[in-house]
XYZ file of C-alpha atoms in Angstrom:
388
model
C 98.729 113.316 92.193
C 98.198 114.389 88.562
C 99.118 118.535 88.400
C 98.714 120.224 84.548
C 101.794 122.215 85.090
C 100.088 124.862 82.158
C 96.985 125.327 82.772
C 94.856 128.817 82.440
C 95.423 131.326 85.097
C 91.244 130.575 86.197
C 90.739 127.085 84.880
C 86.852 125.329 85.198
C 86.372 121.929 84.901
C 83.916 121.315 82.691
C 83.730 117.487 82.635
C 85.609 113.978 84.067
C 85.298 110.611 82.760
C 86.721 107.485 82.978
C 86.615 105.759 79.491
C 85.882 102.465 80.685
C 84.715 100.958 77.248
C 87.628 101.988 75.900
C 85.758 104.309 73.001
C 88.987 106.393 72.940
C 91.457 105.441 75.781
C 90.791 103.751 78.848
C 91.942 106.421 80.885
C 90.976 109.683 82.509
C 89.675 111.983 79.992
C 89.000 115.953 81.458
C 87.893 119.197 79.429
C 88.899 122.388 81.308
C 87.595 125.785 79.946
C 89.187 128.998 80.693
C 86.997 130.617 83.396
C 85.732 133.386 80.607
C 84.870 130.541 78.188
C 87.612 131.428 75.535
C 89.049 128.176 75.250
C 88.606 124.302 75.871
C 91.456 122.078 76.493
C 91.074 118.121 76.234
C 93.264 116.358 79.038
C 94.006 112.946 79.690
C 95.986 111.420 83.225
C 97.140 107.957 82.974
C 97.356 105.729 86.321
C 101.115 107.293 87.381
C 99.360 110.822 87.638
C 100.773 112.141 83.779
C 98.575 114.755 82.375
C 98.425 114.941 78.667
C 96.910 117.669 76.866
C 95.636 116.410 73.672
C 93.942 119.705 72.120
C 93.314 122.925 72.568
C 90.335 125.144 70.602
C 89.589 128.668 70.861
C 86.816 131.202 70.692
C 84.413 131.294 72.903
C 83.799 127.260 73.673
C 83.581 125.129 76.791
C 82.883 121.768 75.413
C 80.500 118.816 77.855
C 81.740 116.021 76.033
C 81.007 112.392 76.081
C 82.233 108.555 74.942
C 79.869 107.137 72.252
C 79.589 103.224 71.221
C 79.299 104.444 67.041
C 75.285 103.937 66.716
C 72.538 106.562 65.953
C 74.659 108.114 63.810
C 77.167 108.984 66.705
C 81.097 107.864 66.496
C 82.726 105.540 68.110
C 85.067 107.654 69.979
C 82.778 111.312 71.708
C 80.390 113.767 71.316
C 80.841 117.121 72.110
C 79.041 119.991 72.858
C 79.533 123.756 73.578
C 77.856 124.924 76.437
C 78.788 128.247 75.488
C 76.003 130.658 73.124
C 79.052 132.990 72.083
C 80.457 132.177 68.738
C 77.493 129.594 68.179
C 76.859 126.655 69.845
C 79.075 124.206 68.932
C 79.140 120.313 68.133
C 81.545 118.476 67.691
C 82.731 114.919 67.386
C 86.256 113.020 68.016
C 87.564 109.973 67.382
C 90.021 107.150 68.814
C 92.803 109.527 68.072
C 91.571 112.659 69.456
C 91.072 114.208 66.321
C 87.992 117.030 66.513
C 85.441 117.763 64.128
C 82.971 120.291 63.859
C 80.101 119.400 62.761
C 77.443 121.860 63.379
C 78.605 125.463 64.336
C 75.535 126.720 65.381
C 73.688 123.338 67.394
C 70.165 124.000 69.029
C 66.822 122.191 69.113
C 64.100 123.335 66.515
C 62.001 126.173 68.119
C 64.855 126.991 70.383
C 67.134 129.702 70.963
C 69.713 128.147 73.186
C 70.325 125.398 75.285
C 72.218 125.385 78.595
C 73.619 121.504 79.348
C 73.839 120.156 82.872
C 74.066 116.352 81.917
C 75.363 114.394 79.376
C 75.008 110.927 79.240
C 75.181 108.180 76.256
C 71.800 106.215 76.153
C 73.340 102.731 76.997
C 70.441 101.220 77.027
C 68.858 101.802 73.221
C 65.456 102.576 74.898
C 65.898 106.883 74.324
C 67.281 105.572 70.733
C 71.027 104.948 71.536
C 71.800 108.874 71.150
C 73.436 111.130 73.732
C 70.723 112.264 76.572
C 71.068 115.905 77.821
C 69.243 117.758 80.050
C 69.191 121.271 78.867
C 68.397 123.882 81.539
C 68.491 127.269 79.470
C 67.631 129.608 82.606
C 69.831 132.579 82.475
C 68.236 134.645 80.265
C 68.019 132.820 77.048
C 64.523 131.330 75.963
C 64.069 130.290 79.769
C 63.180 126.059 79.092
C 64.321 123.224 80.108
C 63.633 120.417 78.650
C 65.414 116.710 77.721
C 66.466 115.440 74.915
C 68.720 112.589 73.034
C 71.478 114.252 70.139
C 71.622 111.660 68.012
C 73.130 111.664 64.225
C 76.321 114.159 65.290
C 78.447 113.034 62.334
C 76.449 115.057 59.748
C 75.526 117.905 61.969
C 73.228 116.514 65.023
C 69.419 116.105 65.560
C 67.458 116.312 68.482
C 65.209 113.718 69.726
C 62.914 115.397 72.314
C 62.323 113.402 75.450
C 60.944 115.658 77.564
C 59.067 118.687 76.308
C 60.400 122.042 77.091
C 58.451 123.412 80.399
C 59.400 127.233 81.848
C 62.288 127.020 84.470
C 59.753 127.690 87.549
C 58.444 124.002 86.685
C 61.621 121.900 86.386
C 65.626 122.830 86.751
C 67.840 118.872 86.400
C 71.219 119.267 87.717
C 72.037 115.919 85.972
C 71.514 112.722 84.906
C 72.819 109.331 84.753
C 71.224 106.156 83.091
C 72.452 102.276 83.440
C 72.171 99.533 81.069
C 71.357 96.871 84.003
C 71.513 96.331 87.457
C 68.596 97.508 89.636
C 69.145 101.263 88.607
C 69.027 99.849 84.717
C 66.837 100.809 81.585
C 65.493 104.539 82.759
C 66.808 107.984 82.840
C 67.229 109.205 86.568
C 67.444 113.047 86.723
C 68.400 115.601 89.483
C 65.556 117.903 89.888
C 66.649 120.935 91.805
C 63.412 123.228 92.611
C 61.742 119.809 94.521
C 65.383 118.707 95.341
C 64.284 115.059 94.610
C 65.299 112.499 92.185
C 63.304 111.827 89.358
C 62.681 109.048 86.632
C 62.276 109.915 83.092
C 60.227 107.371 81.455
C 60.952 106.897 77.271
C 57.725 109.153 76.726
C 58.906 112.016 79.158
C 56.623 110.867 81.732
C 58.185 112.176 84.802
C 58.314 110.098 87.903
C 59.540 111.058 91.929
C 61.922 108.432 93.034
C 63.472 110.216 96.003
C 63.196 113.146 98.054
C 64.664 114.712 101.294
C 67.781 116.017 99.705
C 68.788 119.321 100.281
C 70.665 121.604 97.465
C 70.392 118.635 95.314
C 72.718 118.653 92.102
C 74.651 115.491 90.994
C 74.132 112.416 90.320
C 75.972 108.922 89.239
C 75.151 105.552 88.831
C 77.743 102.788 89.323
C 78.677 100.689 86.218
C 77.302 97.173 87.183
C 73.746 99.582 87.897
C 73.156 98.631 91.671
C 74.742 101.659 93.068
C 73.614 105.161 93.034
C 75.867 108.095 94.268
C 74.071 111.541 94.816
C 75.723 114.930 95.601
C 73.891 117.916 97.729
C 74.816 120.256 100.474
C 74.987 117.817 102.727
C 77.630 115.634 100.946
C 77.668 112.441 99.316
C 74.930 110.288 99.442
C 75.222 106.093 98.429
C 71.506 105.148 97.512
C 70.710 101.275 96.625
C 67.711 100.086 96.224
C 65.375 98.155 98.613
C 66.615 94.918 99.831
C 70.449 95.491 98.635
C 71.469 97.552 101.783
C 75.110 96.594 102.937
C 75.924 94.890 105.393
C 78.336 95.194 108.047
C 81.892 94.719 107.564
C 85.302 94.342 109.250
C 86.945 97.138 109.802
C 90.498 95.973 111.151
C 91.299 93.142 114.000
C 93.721 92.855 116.970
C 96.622 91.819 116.734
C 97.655 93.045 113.537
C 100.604 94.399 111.640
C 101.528 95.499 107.992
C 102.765 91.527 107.840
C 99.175 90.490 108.074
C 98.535 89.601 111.432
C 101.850 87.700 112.478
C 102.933 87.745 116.179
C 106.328 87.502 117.555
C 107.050 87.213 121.139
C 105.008 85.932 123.870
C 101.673 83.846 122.956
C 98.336 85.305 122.740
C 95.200 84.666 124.460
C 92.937 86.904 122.745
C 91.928 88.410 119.080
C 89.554 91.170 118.747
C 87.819 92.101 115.767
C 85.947 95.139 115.286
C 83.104 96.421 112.809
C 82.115 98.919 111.152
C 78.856 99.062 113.396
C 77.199 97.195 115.984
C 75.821 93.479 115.257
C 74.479 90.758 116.883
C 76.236 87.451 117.480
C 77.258 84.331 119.270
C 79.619 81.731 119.762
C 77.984 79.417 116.913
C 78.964 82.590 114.746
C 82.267 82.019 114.939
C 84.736 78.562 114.459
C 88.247 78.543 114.911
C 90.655 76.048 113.412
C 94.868 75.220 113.745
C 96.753 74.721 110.914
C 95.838 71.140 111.294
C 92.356 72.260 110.811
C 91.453 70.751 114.397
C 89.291 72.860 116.041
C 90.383 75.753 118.675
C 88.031 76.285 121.912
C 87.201 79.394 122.541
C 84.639 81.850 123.934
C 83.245 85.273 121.639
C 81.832 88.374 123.916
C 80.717 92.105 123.233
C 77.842 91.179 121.140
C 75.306 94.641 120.474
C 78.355 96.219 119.767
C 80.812 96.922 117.409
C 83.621 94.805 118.862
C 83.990 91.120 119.259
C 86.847 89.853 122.084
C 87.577 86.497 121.200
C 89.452 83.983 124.206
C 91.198 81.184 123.448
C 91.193 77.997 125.213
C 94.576 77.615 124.051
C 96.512 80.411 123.240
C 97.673 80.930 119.717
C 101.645 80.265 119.643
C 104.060 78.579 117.060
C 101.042 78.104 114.822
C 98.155 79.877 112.334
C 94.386 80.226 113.734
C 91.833 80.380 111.244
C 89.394 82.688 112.457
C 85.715 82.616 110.401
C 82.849 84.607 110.800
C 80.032 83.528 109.853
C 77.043 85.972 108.060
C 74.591 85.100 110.694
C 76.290 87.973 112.562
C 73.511 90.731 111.765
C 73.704 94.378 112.050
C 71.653 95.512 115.023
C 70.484 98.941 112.936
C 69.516 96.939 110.418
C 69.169 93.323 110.452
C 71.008 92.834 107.231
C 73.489 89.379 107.154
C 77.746 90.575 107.580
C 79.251 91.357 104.410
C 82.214 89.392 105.367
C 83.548 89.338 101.514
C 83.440 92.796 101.572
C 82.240 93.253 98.254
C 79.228 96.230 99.251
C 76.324 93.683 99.491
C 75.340 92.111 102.527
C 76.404 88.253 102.783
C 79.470 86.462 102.954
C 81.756 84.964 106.255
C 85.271 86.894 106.921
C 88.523 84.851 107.080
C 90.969 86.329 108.875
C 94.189 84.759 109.832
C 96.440 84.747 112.627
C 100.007 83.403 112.585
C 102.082 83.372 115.863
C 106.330 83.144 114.713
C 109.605 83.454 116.081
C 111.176 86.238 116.225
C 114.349 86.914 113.962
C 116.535 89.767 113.194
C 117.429 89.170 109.344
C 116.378 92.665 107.899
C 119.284 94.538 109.960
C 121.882 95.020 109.254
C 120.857 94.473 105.888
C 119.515 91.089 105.922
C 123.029 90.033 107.257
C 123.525 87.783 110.154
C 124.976 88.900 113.117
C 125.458 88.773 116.691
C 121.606 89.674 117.290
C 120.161 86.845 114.864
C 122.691 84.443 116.856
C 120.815 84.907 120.332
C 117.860 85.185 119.253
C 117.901 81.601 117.611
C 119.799 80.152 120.593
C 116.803 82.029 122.839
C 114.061 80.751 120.347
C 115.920 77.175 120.415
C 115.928 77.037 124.253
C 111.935 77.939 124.538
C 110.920 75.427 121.984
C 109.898 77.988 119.684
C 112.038 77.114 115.972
């Protein structure tokens, strides 16, 4: 667990990333304002938990920051911008070394008075112009639009491309927005939209699209990085959202017998494996094959099918020897129909290969992997039931 051992008396996260690129430092990367907006720290947390702050800047900022690629006219390091109208509206860039500029003290739109971020995106996909997309929702008193747009040219002071038109809050309020260079999310602007709580495409032009609805208290959203996996926050939690077709499948959950060892036995021989799911599928003996560690087949007999468990018998119970157990995807998901996702990679397809091993028992890890009186009879026991 990563703890910042000084941080503000009333900290607010402003933003988390993950540089996965590697613009700056494939780590963590956090800002964290001071609950009255008088300060910005820049945080990163490497994989062991360590927090490092890397800056500090005062008066009146909370900077949205992020990672930029070094095209239209962006660095190759971060953007950042000052959600805060106090002291100007700030942006800033920094580079590989986490050194800040300031580059514009006083950054707005032409014809605006303020802007209010709630997303903050890099345009991965060149189609918006390669800038940094924002959704600007400027509802608390200021010029009261909200509108889209891409900041592009942030070295020498920032433009702003306008994507979407400013409308009056009572049309539109985005929460966020995410965008994806590929994948079946990839090459268009997905937004939050709060007063319709639905999801909505934003189309190069600013033609706005509905892409989902139902949600309730919608606000954030997140696409993953290879683009076929949407995550989507309201008040009802955490919602994964793929598109049609890609729906997972089912998947193994654990199996019986099993132990931290990976399914080894000691002891007496076993008759019987069960493997359950994740939810209830369909399935029969052709399913399912079981080998030896000969690779001769096992005989056995698979029940609980419409369910979420499968009790496997064995003609021949599993002792002194490893049972390849394989499960084939034509096991379907009652619910749903879709094929198992035995690989267990989120998409439906795939057979799962578990393994069984029956051994001997032994008593080398006490006292301290030392032999003793206790490994003595239990080799002269193995010995004397033909189990080595």
């Amino acid at each position: 667990m990563a703890v910042w051992s000084d941080a503000p008396a009333n900290p607010r996260i402003v933003r988390v990333r993950f540089d996965k690129q590697g613009h700056v430092e494939p780590v963590v990367h956090a800002t964290v304002s001071e609950i009255t907006f008088t300060s910005t720290t820049y945080l990163t947390f490497d994989e062991t938990g360590v927090v490092t702050p890397r800056w500090t800047r005062n008066g009146s900022v909370w900077f949205d920051f992020e990672f930029t690629a070094g095209v239209a006219g962006n660095p190759l390091g971060a953007v950042l911008l000052d959600g805060n109208s106090t002291g100007g509206t700030q942006l800033a860039t920094m580079d590989s070394g986490y050194v800040v500029s300031v580059t514009n003290g006083e950054s707005i739109p032409a014809g605006r008075t303020d802007t209010d971020g709630t997303g903050f995106r890099a345009d991965v996909t060149g189609l918006y112009g390669g800038g940094v997309l924002l959704t600007d929702v400027d509802c608390n008193g200021g010029d009261d639009l909200t509108a889209v747009y891409a900041i592009e040219n942030a070295l020498t002071g920032g433009t702003y491309a306008e994507i979407s038109a400013p409308v009056p809050c009572g049309t539109r309020s985005y929460g966020d927005l995410d965008i994806a260079a590929s994948g079946d999310f990839g090459g268009v602007i997905f937004v939050t939209e709060r007063l319709a709580d639905e999801i909505q495409q934003v189309a190069p032009d600013g033609t706005h699209t509905t892409w989902a609805t139902g949600f309730v208290g919608i606000d954030s959203l997140s696409i993953s990085p290879d683009g076929n996996s949407m995550y989507v926050g309201d008040l009802n939690g955490v919602w994964l959202v793929r598109a049609a077709g890609n729906e997972p499948g089912p998947v193994v959950l654990t199996h019986e017998p099993n132990d931290a060892g990976g399914s080894h036995l000691t002891g007496e021989p076993t008759a019987f494996f069960r493997v359950i799911f994740n939810e209830a599928v369909s399935f029969t003996d052709s399913d399912v094959t079981i080998t030896n560690s000969n690779g001769d087949p096992v005989g056995f007999d698979a029940s609980g099918s419409a369910s979420q468990f499968m009790l496997i018998g064995l003609a021949e119970p599993l002792h002194r020897d490893a049972y390849t157990v394989t499960i084939a995807d034509t096991v379907t998901a009652i619910a749903t129909g879709e094929p198992l996702d035995g690989d267990n990679d989120g998409f439906a397809g795939g057979d799962a290969v578990l393994v069984f091993t029956h051994r001997c028992e032994a008593d080398l890890s006490e006292p301290e992997g030392l032999l003793d009186l206790s490994d003595i009879n239990l080799f002269v026991e193995s010995f004397l039931s033909g189990c080595p």
